[in-house]
CSV table of C-alpha atoms in Angstrom, one decimal:
chain,number,residue,atom,x,y,z
X,78,MET,CA,13.4,-38.1,14.0
X,79,ARG,CA,11.2,-38.3,17.1
X,80,VAL,CA,8.5,-40.9,16.9
X,81,ILE,CA,5.9,-41.2,19.7
X,82,ILE,CA,3.8,-44.3,20.0
X,83,ILE,CA,0.7,-44.1,22.3
X,84,GLY,CA,0.2,-47.5,23.7
X,85,GLY,CA,2.7,-50.3,24.1
X,86,ILE,CA,0.7,-53.5,24.4
X,87,ALA,CA,0.5,-55.3,21.0
X,88,ALA,CA,0.5,-53.2,17.9
X,89,GLY,CA,2.5,-50.4,19.6
X,90,MET,CA,5.4,-52.6,20.7
X,91,SER,CA,5.4,-54.5,17.4
X,92,ALA,CA,5.8,-51.1,15.6
X,93,ALA,CA,8.4,-49.9,18.0
X,94,ALA,CA,10.6,-53.0,17.7
X,95,LYS,CA,10.4,-52.9,13.9
X,96,LEU,CA,11.1,-49.2,13.7
X,97,ARG,CA,14.1,-49.6,15.9
X,98,ARG,CA,15.5,-52.3,13.5
X,99,VAL,CA,14.8,-50.4,10.3
X,100,ASN,CA,15.9,-47.0,11.6
X,101,PRO,CA,18.3,-47.3,14.5
X,102,GLU,CA,18.8,-43.5,14.6
X,103,ALA,CA,15.1,-42.7,15.2
X,104,GLU,CA,14.1,-41.6,18.8
X,105,VAL,CA,11.3,-43.9,19.8
X,106,VAL,CA,9.1,-43.1,22.8
X,107,ILE,CA,6.2,-45.1,24.1
X,108,TYR,CA,3.5,-43.7,26.5
X,109,GLU,CA,1.6,-46.6,28.1
X,110,LYS,CA,-1.3,-46.1,30.5
X,111,ALA,CA,-0.9,-49.5,32.1
X,112,PRO,CA,2.0,-50.5,34.4
X,113,TYR,CA,3.2,-53.0,31.8
X,114,ILE,CA,3.8,-53.5,28.1
X,115,SER,CA,3.5,-56.4,25.6
X,116,PHE,CA,0.7,-58.0,27.3
X,117,GLY,CA,-1.2,-60.9,25.7
X,118,ALA,CA,-4.8,-60.5,27.0
X,119,CYS,CA,-5.9,-63.5,24.9
X,120,GLY,CA,-4.4,-65.7,27.6
X,121,LEU,CA,-6.6,-64.2,30.4
X,122,PRO,CA,-9.4,-66.8,30.4
X,123,TYR,CA,-6.9,-69.6,30.6
X,124,TYR,CA,-5.0,-67.9,33.4
X,125,VAL,CA,-8.3,-67.5,35.3
X,126,GLY,CA,-9.2,-71.1,34.7
X,127,GLY,CA,-5.9,-72.5,36.0
X,128,PHE,CA,-4.6,-73.8,32.7
X,129,PHE,CA,-1.3,-72.1,33.6
X,130,GLU,CA,-0.3,-70.3,36.8
X,131,ASN,CA,2.6,-68.0,35.8
X,132,HIS,CA,1.0,-64.7,34.6
X,133,ASN,CA,4.4,-63.5,33.3
X,134,GLN,CA,4.0,-66.0,30.5
X,135,MET,CA,1.5,-63.5,29.0
X,136,PHE,CA,4.2,-60.8,28.7
X,137,ALA,CA,6.2,-60.9,25.5
X,138,ARG,CA,8.7,-58.2,26.5
X,139,THR,CA,9.6,-56.3,29.6
X,140,PRO,CA,10.1,-52.5,29.9
X,141,GLU,CA,13.8,-53.3,30.7
X,142,ALA,CA,14.2,-55.3,27.4
X,143,ALA,CA,12.6,-52.4,25.5
X,144,LEU,CA,14.9,-49.9,27.0
X,145,LYS,CA,17.9,-52.1,26.2
X,146,ALA,CA,16.7,-52.1,22.6
X,147,GLY,CA,16.7,-48.3,22.6
X,148,ILE,CA,13.0,-47.8,23.1
X,149,GLN,CA,12.0,-45.3,25.8
X,150,VAL,CA,9.0,-46.6,27.7
X,151,GLN,CA,6.9,-44.3,30.0
X,152,LEU,CA,4.6,-46.5,32.0
X,153,GLU,CA,1.5,-45.2,33.7
X,154,HIS,CA,1.4,-42.2,31.4
X,155,GLU,CA,-1.9,-41.4,29.7
X,156,VAL,CA,-2.0,-39.2,26.6
X,157,ILE,CA,-5.1,-37.1,27.1
X,158,GLU,CA,-4.9,-34.8,24.0
X,159,VAL,CA,-3.3,-34.7,20.5
X,160,ASP,CA,-2.7,-31.5,18.6
X,161,ALA,CA,-2.1,-32.5,15.0
X,162,GLN,CA,-1.3,-28.9,13.9
X,163,SER,CA,1.5,-28.4,16.3
X,164,ARG,CA,2.5,-32.1,16.3
X,165,SER,CA,2.2,-32.2,20.1
X,166,ILE,CA,0.5,-34.4,22.7
X,167,LYS,CA,-0.5,-33.7,26.2
X,168,VAL,CA,0.4,-36.4,28.7
X,169,LYS,CA,-0.7,-37.1,32.3
X,170,ASN,CA,1.7,-38.9,34.6
X,171,LEU,CA,-0.8,-41.1,36.5
X,172,LYS,CA,1.6,-41.5,39.4
X,173,ASP,CA,1.7,-37.8,40.4
X,174,GLU,CA,-1.2,-36.4,38.2
X,175,LYS,CA,1.2,-33.9,36.6
X,176,VAL,CA,0.4,-32.9,33.0
X,177,PHE,CA,3.1,-32.1,30.4
X,178,VAL,CA,3.5,-31.6,26.6
X,179,ASP,CA,5.7,-33.6,24.3
X,180,HIS,CA,6.3,-33.1,20.6
X,181,TYR,CA,6.7,-35.6,17.7
X,182,ASP,CA,7.7,-35.8,14.1
X,183,LYS,CA,5.6,-38.9,13.5
X,184,LEU,CA,2.9,-40.4,15.7
X,185,MET,CA,1.3,-43.8,16.1
X,186,ILE,CA,-1.9,-44.5,18.0
X,187,ALA,CA,-2.1,-48.0,19.5
X,188,THR,CA,-4.4,-47.4,22.5
X,189,GLY,CA,-6.4,-50.6,22.1
X,190,ALA,CA,-10.0,-51.0,23.4
X,191,SER,CA,-11.8,-51.3,26.7
X,192,ALA,CA,-14.7,-53.5,27.8
X,193,ILE,CA,-18.1,-52.2,27.0
X,194,ILE,CA,-20.1,-51.7,30.2
X,195,PRO,CA,-23.8,-52.2,29.3
X,196,PRO,CA,-26.7,-50.1,30.8
X,197,ILE,CA,-27.6,-52.7,33.5
X,198,LYS,CA,-28.8,-51.7,36.9
X,199,ASN,CA,-26.6,-52.4,40.0
X,200,LEU,CA,-23.3,-53.1,38.2
X,201,ASN,CA,-21.6,-51.6,41.2
X,202,LEU,CA,-22.3,-54.6,43.3
X,203,GLY,CA,-19.4,-56.8,44.4
X,204,HIS,CA,-18.4,-59.9,42.5
X,205,VAL,CA,-19.1,-58.2,39.1
X,206,HIS,CA,-16.1,-58.2,36.8
X,207,THR,CA,-14.8,-57.6,33.3
X,208,LEU,CA,-11.8,-59.5,31.9
X,209,ARG,CA,-9.6,-57.2,29.9
X,210,SER,CA,-6.5,-56.3,31.9
X,211,MET,CA,-4.0,-58.1,33.9
X,212,GLU,CA,-5.6,-56.6,37.1
X,213,ASP,CA,-8.9,-58.1,36.0
X,214,GLY,CA,-7.3,-61.5,35.5
X,215,HIS,CA,-5.8,-61.5,39.0
X,216,ILE,CA,-9.0,-60.6,40.7
X,217,LEU,CA,-11.2,-63.0,38.7
X,218,LYS,CA,-8.7,-65.8,39.2
X,219,GLU,CA,-8.8,-65.4,43.0
X,220,LYS,CA,-12.6,-65.1,43.0
X,221,MET,CA,-13.0,-68.2,40.9
X,222,ARG,CA,-11.1,-70.2,43.5
X,223,ASP,CA,-13.5,-69.2,46.3
X,224,SER,CA,-15.5,-72.3,47.2
X,225,ASN,CA,-18.4,-70.1,48.2
X,226,ILE,CA,-18.8,-69.0,44.6
X,227,LYS,CA,-20.6,-71.8,42.9
X,228,LYS,CA,-22.8,-70.2,40.2
X,229,VAL,CA,-21.2,-68.0,37.5
X,230,GLY,CA,-23.2,-65.8,35.2
X,231,ILE,CA,-21.6,-64.6,32.0
X,232,ILE,CA,-23.3,-61.7,30.1
X,233,GLY,CA,-22.2,-62.0,26.5
X,234,ALA,CA,-21.6,-64.9,24.3
X,235,GLY,CA,-18.7,-63.8,22.2
X,236,PHE,CA,-15.1,-65.1,22.3
X,237,ILE,CA,-14.2,-63.9,25.8
X,238,GLY,CA,-17.6,-65.0,27.2
X,239,LEU,CA,-17.4,-68.6,25.9
X,240,GLU,CA,-13.7,-68.8,26.9
X,241,VAL,CA,-14.7,-67.8,30.4
X,242,VAL,CA,-17.3,-70.7,30.2
X,243,GLU,CA,-14.4,-73.1,29.8
X,244,ALA,CA,-12.4,-71.5,32.7
X,245,ALA,CA,-15.4,-71.7,35.0
X,246,LYS,CA,-16.4,-75.3,34.1
X,247,LYS,CA,-12.8,-76.4,34.6
X,248,LEU,CA,-13.1,-75.0,38.2
X,249,GLY,CA,-16.4,-76.9,38.8
X,250,LYS,CA,-18.7,-74.0,38.6
X,251,GLU,CA,-22.3,-73.9,37.5
X,252,VAL,CA,-22.5,-71.6,34.4
X,253,SER,CA,-25.2,-69.5,32.9
X,254,VAL,CA,-24.7,-67.5,29.7
X,255,PHE,CA,-26.9,-64.6,28.7
X,256,GLN,CA,-27.0,-63.4,25.1
X,257,LEU,CA,-29.0,-60.6,23.7
X,258,GLU,CA,-29.2,-62.2,20.3
X,259,GLU,CA,-30.8,-65.5,19.2
X,260,ARG,CA,-27.5,-67.4,19.1
X,261,VAL,CA,-23.9,-67.3,20.3
X,262,LEU,CA,-21.1,-65.7,18.3
X,263,LYS,CA,-23.6,-64.4,15.8
X,264,GLU,CA,-21.2,-61.9,14.3
X,265,VAL,CA,-18.5,-64.5,13.7
X,266,PHE,CA,-20.0,-67.8,12.6
X,267,ASP,CA,-23.0,-68.9,10.6
X,268,LYS,CA,-25.8,-70.7,12.2
X,269,GLU,CA,-24.7,-74.2,11.2
X,270,VAL,CA,-21.6,-73.8,13.3
X,271,THR,CA,-23.1,-72.0,16.2
X,272,ASP,CA,-25.8,-74.7,16.5
X,273,ILE,CA,-23.0,-77.3,17.1
X,274,ILE,CA,-21.2,-75.0,19.6
X,275,GLU,CA,-24.5,-74.4,21.5
X,276,ALA,CA,-25.2,-78.2,21.6
X,277,GLU,CA,-21.7,-78.7,23.1
X,278,LEU,CA,-22.3,-76.1,25.8
X,279,ARG,CA,-25.8,-77.5,26.7
X,280,GLU,CA,-24.4,-81.1,26.8
X,281,ALA,CA,-21.8,-79.9,29.4
X,282,GLY,CA,-24.6,-78.4,31.6
X,283,VAL,CA,-24.2,-74.8,30.6
X,284,GLU,CA,-27.5,-72.9,30.7
X,285,LEU,CA,-28.0,-70.7,27.7
X,286,TYR,CA,-30.4,-67.8,27.9
X,287,LEU,CA,-30.6,-66.6,24.2
X,288,ASN,CA,-32.7,-63.7,23.1
X,289,SER,CA,-32.3,-62.6,26.6
X,290,LYS,CA,-31.9,-58.9,27.6
X,291,VAL,CA,-30.3,-58.4,31.1
X,292,VAL,CA,-31.8,-55.4,32.7
X,293,GLY,CA,-30.3,-55.5,36.2
X,294,LEU,CA,-28.5,-57.3,39.0
X,295,GLU,CA,-29.8,-58.0,42.4
X,296,GLY,CA,-28.0,-58.3,45.8
X,297,GLU,CA,-27.1,-56.2,48.8
X,298,GLU,CA,-23.3,-55.9,48.9
X,299,VAL,CA,-22.5,-58.6,46.3
X,300,VAL,CA,-24.5,-59.9,43.3
X,301,LYS,CA,-27.0,-62.6,44.0
X,302,ALA,CA,-29.1,-62.8,40.8
X,303,ILE,CA,-29.2,-61.7,37.2
X,304,VAL,CA,-32.5,-60.2,36.1
X,305,THR,CA,-33.6,-60.4,32.5
X,306,GLU,CA,-36.9,-59.2,30.9
X,307,HIS,CA,-38.3,-62.6,31.4
X,308,GLU,CA,-36.6,-64.4,34.4
X,309,LYS,CA,-34.3,-64.1,37.4
X,310,VAL,CA,-31.4,-66.4,37.7
X,311,ASP,CA,-29.3,-66.9,40.9
X,312,VAL,CA,-25.6,-66.3,40.6
X,313,ASP,CA,-22.6,-65.8,42.9
X,314,LEU,CA,-20.4,-63.9,40.4
X,315,VAL,CA,-20.9,-62.1,37.1
X,316,VAL,CA,-18.5,-61.6,34.2
X,317,LEU,CA,-19.4,-58.9,31.7
X,318,ALA,CA,-18.3,-60.0,28.2
X,319,THR,CA,-20.4,-57.7,26.1
X,320,GLY,CA,-17.7,-56.6,23.6
X,321,VAL,CA,-15.1,-53.8,23.4
X,322,ARG,CA,-15.0,-50.2,22.4
X,323,PRO,CA,-11.9,-48.5,20.9
X,324,ASN,CA,-10.0,-46.2,23.3
X,325,THR,CA,-10.1,-43.1,21.1
X,326,GLY,CA,-12.2,-40.6,23.1
X,327,PHE,CA,-9.2,-38.3,23.5
X,328,LEU,CA,-8.9,-37.9,19.7
X,329,LYS,CA,-12.4,-36.3,19.1
X,330,GLU,CA,-11.0,-32.9,18.4
X,331,THR,CA,-8.2,-34.0,16.1
X,332,GLY,CA,-10.3,-34.4,13.0
X,333,ILE,CA,-9.1,-38.0,12.5
X,334,GLU,CA,-11.7,-40.0,10.6
X,335,MET,CA,-13.4,-42.8,12.6
X,336,LEU,CA,-16.2,-45.3,12.4
X,337,PRO,CA,-19.3,-44.6,14.5
X,338,ASN,CA,-17.9,-46.8,17.3
X,339,GLY,CA,-14.7,-44.7,17.5
X,340,ALA,CA,-12.4,-47.0,15.6
X,341,ILE,CA,-9.7,-45.0,13.7
X,342,ILE,CA,-9.9,-45.5,9.9
X,343,ILE,CA,-6.6,-46.4,8.4
X,344,ASP,CA,-5.3,-47.1,4.9
X,345,HIS,CA,-3.2,-50.0,3.7
X,346,LEU,CA,-0.1,-48.2,5.0
X,347,GLY,CA,-1.6,-47.9,8.4
X,348,GLN,CA,-1.9,-44.1,8.0
X,349,THR,CA,-4.9,-42.2,9.4
X,350,SER,CA,-6.6,-39.3,7.6
X,351,ILE,CA,-4.0,-37.0,9.0
X,352,GLU,CA,-0.5,-37.3,7.4
X,353,GLY,CA,2.2,-38.4,9.8
X,354,ILE,CA,-0.3,-40.1,12.2
X,355,TYR,CA,-0.6,-43.8,12.0
X,356,ALA,CA,-2.7,-46.3,14.0
X,357,ALA,CA,-3.1,-50.1,14.5
X,358,GLY,CA,-4.6,-52.6,16.8
X,359,ASP,CA,-8.0,-52.7,18.6
X,360,CYS,CA,-8.3,-48.9,18.4
X,361,ALA,CA,-8.3,-48.9,14.6
X,362,THR,CA,-10.0,-50.5,11.6
X,363,VAL,CA,-8.1,-53.0,9.4
X,364,PRO,CA,-8.1,-53.2,5.6
X,365,HIS,CA,-9.9,-56.4,4.5
X,366,LEU,CA,-8.8,-58.5,1.6
X,367,LEU,CA,-12.3,-59.1,0.3
X,368,LYS,CA,-14.1,-55.9,1.3
X,369,ASP,CA,-13.7,-52.3,0.1
X,370,THR,CA,-14.9,-50.7,3.3
X,371,PRO,CA,-12.9,-50.4,6.5
X,372,SER,CA,-13.5,-53.4,9.0
X,373,TYR,CA,-13.3,-53.3,12.7
X,374,ILE,CA,-12.0,-56.8,13.7
X,375,PRO,CA,-10.1,-56.5,17.0
X,376,LEU,CA,-7.7,-59.5,16.8
X,377,ALA,CA,-4.2,-59.8,18.1
X,378,THR,CA,-2.9,-61.3,14.8
X,379,SER,CA,-3.9,-58.2,12.8
X,380,ALA,CA,-2.7,-55.9,15.5
X,381,ASN,CA,0.8,-57.4,15.4
X,382,LYS,CA,1.0,-57.7,11.6
X,383,LEU,CA,-0.2,-54.1,11.1
X,384,GLY,CA,2.1,-52.9,13.9
X,385,ARG,CA,5.0,-54.3,12.0
X,386,ILE,CA,3.9,-52.6,8.8
X,387,VAL,CA,3.5,-49.3,10.6
X,388,GLY,CA,6.9,-49.7,12.2
X,389,GLU,CA,8.5,-50.0,8.8
X,390,ASN,CA,6.6,-47.0,7.4
X,391,LEU,CA,7.4,-44.9,10.4
X,392,GLY,CA,11.0,-45.6,9.5
X,393,GLY,CA,10.5,-44.2,6.0
X,394,ALA,CA,9.2,-47.1,4.0
X,395,SER,CA,5.8,-47.3,2.1
X,396,ASN,CA,5.0,-50.9,2.7
X,397,TYR,CA,1.5,-52.1,2.0
X,398,PHE,CA,-0.7,-54.3,4.2
X,399,GLU,CA,-2.7,-56.5,1.7
X,400,GLY,CA,-5.5,-57.1,4.1
X,401,THR,CA,-7.0,-59.3,6.7
X,402,LEU,CA,-9.3,-62.3,6.2
X,403,GLY,CA,-10.6,-62.0,9.8
X,404,SER,CA,-9.3,-65.5,10.5
X,405,SER,CA,-10.3,-66.4,14.0
X,406,CYS,CA,-10.9,-69.5,16.2
X,407,LEU,CA,-12.4,-70.6,19.4
X,408,LYS,CA,-12.2,-73.6,21.8
X,409,ALA,CA,-15.6,-74.2,23.4
X,410,LEU,CA,-15.1,-77.0,26.0
X,411,HIS,CA,-14.3,-80.0,23.8
X,412,MET,CA,-15.3,-78.3,20.5
X,413,GLU,CA,-13.2,-76.1,18.3
X,414,ALA,CA,-14.3,-73.8,15.5
X,415,GLY,CA,-12.5,-71.6,13.1
X,416,ARG,CA,-13.6,-69.1,10.3
X,417,THR,CA,-11.8,-67.2,7.6
X,418,GLY,CA,-12.8,-64.8,4.8
X,419,LEU,CA,-16.5,-63.9,4.5
X,420,SER,CA,-19.3,-65.5,6.4
X,421,GLU,CA,-22.6,-66.1,4.5
X,422,GLN,CA,-24.1,-63.2,6.5
X,423,GLU,CA,-21.4,-60.9,5.1
X,424,ALA,CA,-21.8,-62.2,1.6
X,425,ILE,CA,-25.5,-61.3,1.8
X,426,LYS,CA,-24.9,-57.8,3.1
X,427,MET,CA,-22.4,-57.2,0.3
X,428,GLY,CA,-24.9,-58.4,-2.3
X,429,LEU,CA,-22.6,-61.0,-3.8
X,430,ASP,CA,-23.8,-63.8,-6.1
X,431,TYR,CA,-22.6,-66.7,-4.0
X,432,LYS,CA,-23.2,-70.3,-3.2
X,433,THR,CA,-22.5,-72.4,-0.1
X,434,VAL,CA,-21.8,-76.0,0.7
X,435,TRP,CA,-22.0,-77.7,4.1
X,436,ILE,CA,-20.6,-81.2,4.7
X,437,THR,CA,-20.0,-83.4,7.7
X,438,ASP,CA,-17.3,-85.9,7.4
X,439,LYS,CA,-14.7,-87.4,9.8
X,440,ASN,CA,-11.3,-86.1,11.0
X,441,HIS,CA,-9.5,-89.3,10.2
X,442,THR,CA,-9.9,-93.0,9.5
X,443,ASP,CA,-12.4,-95.2,11.5
X,444,TYR,CA,-9.9,-97.8,12.5
X,445,TYR,CA,-7.6,-95.3,14.2
X,446,PRO,CA,-8.8,-94.3,17.8
X,447,GLY,CA,-10.4,-90.9,18.3
X,448,GLN,CA,-12.4,-90.5,15.1
X,449,GLU,CA,-14.8,-87.5,15.4
X,450,ASP,CA,-17.2,-85.6,13.2
X,451,LEU,CA,-15.8,-82.7,11.3
X,452,SER,CA,-18.0,-80.2,9.5
X,453,VAL,CA,-17.0,-77.7,6.8
X,454,LYS,CA,-18.8,-74.8,5.3
X,455,LEU,CA,-17.6,-73.0,2.1
X,456,ILE,CA,-18.9,-69.8,0.8
X,457,TYR,CA,-17.9,-69.3,-2.9
X,458,ASP,CA,-18.6,-67.2,-6.0
X,459,ALA,CA,-21.5,-68.7,-7.9
X,460,LYS,CA,-19.9,-68.1,-11.3
X,461,THR,CA,-16.1,-68.4,-10.9
X,462,LYS,CA,-16.2,-70.9,-7.9
X,463,VAL,CA,-13.5,-68.8,-6.2
X,464,ILE,CA,-13.6,-69.5,-2.4
X,465,LEU,CA,-14.7,-66.4,-0.5
X,466,GLY,CA,-15.0,-67.9,3.0
X,467,GLY,CA,-14.8,-71.0,5.1
X,468,GLN,CA,-15.8,-72.3,8.5
X,469,VAL,CA,-14.8,-75.6,10.2
X,470,VAL,CA,-16.1,-77.1,13.4
X,471,GLY,CA,-15.3,-80.3,15.2
X,472,LYS,CA,-13.5,-81.8,18.2
X,473,ILE,CA,-10.1,-82.4,16.6
X,474,ASP,CA,-8.1,-80.3,14.0
X,475,ALA,CA,-10.9,-78.0,12.9
X,476,VAL,CA,-8.8,-74.9,13.4
X,477,GLN,CA,-5.8,-76.2,11.5
X,478,ARG,CA,-8.1,-77.0,8.6
X,479,THR,CA,-9.4,-73.5,8.8
X,480,ASN,CA,-5.8,-72.3,8.3
X,481,VAL,CA,-5.7,-74.3,5.0
X,482,LEU,CA,-8.8,-72.4,3.9
X,483,ALA,CA,-7.2,-69.1,4.7
X,484,ALA,CA,-4.3,-69.9,2.4
X,485,ALA,CA,-6.7,-71.1,-0.3
X,486,ILE,CA,-8.7,-67.8,-0.1
X,487,TYR,CA,-5.5,-65.8,-0.2
X,488,ALA,CA,-4.4,-67.6,-3.3
X,489,LYS,CA,-7.9,-67.2,-4.9
X,490,MET,CA,-8.4,-70.9,-5.3
X,491,THR,CA,-11.6,-72.4,-6.6
X,492,THR,CA,-13.7,-75.1,-5.1
X,493,ASN,CA,-12.4,-77.4,-7.8
X,494,GLN,CA,-8.9,-76.8,-6.9
X,495,LEU,CA,-9.6,-77.3,-3.2
X,496,GLY,CA,-11.2,-80.6,-4.1
X,497,MET,CA,-8.0,-81.8,-5.7
X,498,LEU,CA,-5.6,-80.1,-3.3
X,499,ASP,CA,-2.7,-82.4,-2.3
X,500,LEU,CA,-3.2,-82.6,1.4
X,501,CYS,CA,-1.4,-85.0,3.7
X,502,TYR,CA,-2.9,-88.4,4.5
X,503,ALA,CA,-2.1,-90.9,7.2
X,504,PRO,CA,-4.7,-92.8,9.3
X,505,PRO,CA,-4.2,-90.7,12.5
X,506,PHE,CA,-4.6,-87.4,10.6
X,507,SER,CA,-7.2,-87.6,7.9
X,508,ARG,CA,-8.9,-89.9,5.4
X,509,THR,CA,-7.5,-90.4,1.9
X,510,TRP,CA,-10.0,-87.7,0.8
X,511,ASP,CA,-9.7,-85.0,3.5
X,512,ALA,CA,-12.9,-83.3,4.6
X,513,LEU,CA,-11.7,-80.1,2.8
X,514,ASN,CA,-11.3,-82.1,-0.4
X,515,ILE,CA,-14.8,-83.5,0.0
X,516,ALA,CA,-16.2,-80.0,0.6
X,517,GLY,CA,-14.5,-78.7,-2.6
X,518,ASN,CA,-15.8,-81.6,-4.7
X,519,VAL,CA,-19.3,-81.4,-3.4
X,520,ALA,CA,-19.5,-77.7,-4.3
X,521,LYS,CA,-21.5,-77.2,-7.5
């Protein structure tokens, strides 16, 4: 059996490694457009900010290691066409521009996503960057160390945008953030949480331009200002962080079902609408544990988990991915926030009969140094009290408490059960009634 995997970054390599273990006889070939595989792009903002210096730490596996494991890796090879009827692909060797055809018995698409380039005038000016690839990271890291670059403008206030804020502030830059919507991270967190994140950013001197549409950039050779509908802000460097779009344009003629944004729709086996073709990662949807409709949630965690499932199924199994909860987290300067399950916004869109509770407590006892506020929001079924979603924000241990909520939602726990859940207690870690216990007990 010949299995071709298009893309070898996260989901693709996870699938290839698992397939090799479950079916050692299968021929496994990866075509990867980049000059590397197994790259953890989540580390890029921290590499740029100098939190670590060795970029090789972002690579989980080398092409040599993959070859040793029996996986054929073709770097700098772009698949430009898929013919599902003949089970063939057309590949361009980016080093010599030659195009050739290869055939498969089973196919996996793991082509990831690319940075969205918004319709802003003069994006071709110098000192305007995205942060998606290793090449982007090297360039931006060098520019951020230029003492002549003092003012950094970030267009987009999602995960990458706010992580770049931390990188820039660590390097002593003045930072301005431009967000089209009325608050940061609107699609991820509810307003109670984003209010706290925004306050943390402003306290650190970050200028937030919310409800602000960027229409153009100004400068001669390099950017000197960001122009919105209402103001002009001087900058020395711009980072575009306006989201990502699935790399699936080459599949338009295949008949594979996709969302309007181009994300490939897959089932719980990781299979697309065409038999024998699988997909996972940032180019595809992911089944959701609490929703009946396909969800586009481009996270490294889901990519690796689904990649593993697909690898097993490429090897002949029929293993089922139960679904994601969209669990995700962020460190915004000294504040951390996590969410899992449904947000209140999602519960409203789904027409659910739900209730919420929001409490602010402390991370541990008052007599142990370092006590900080810790806020918890629960979204739960109004009748059964089963927890549907949770968000936690604070300076210490907010994210790890979010992980507890993820386990609680997975287990279909009620707020009453969370209120009495036997969580660890010691003065440096919590109070006798943890903030999660309190949130559960307050829920009516």
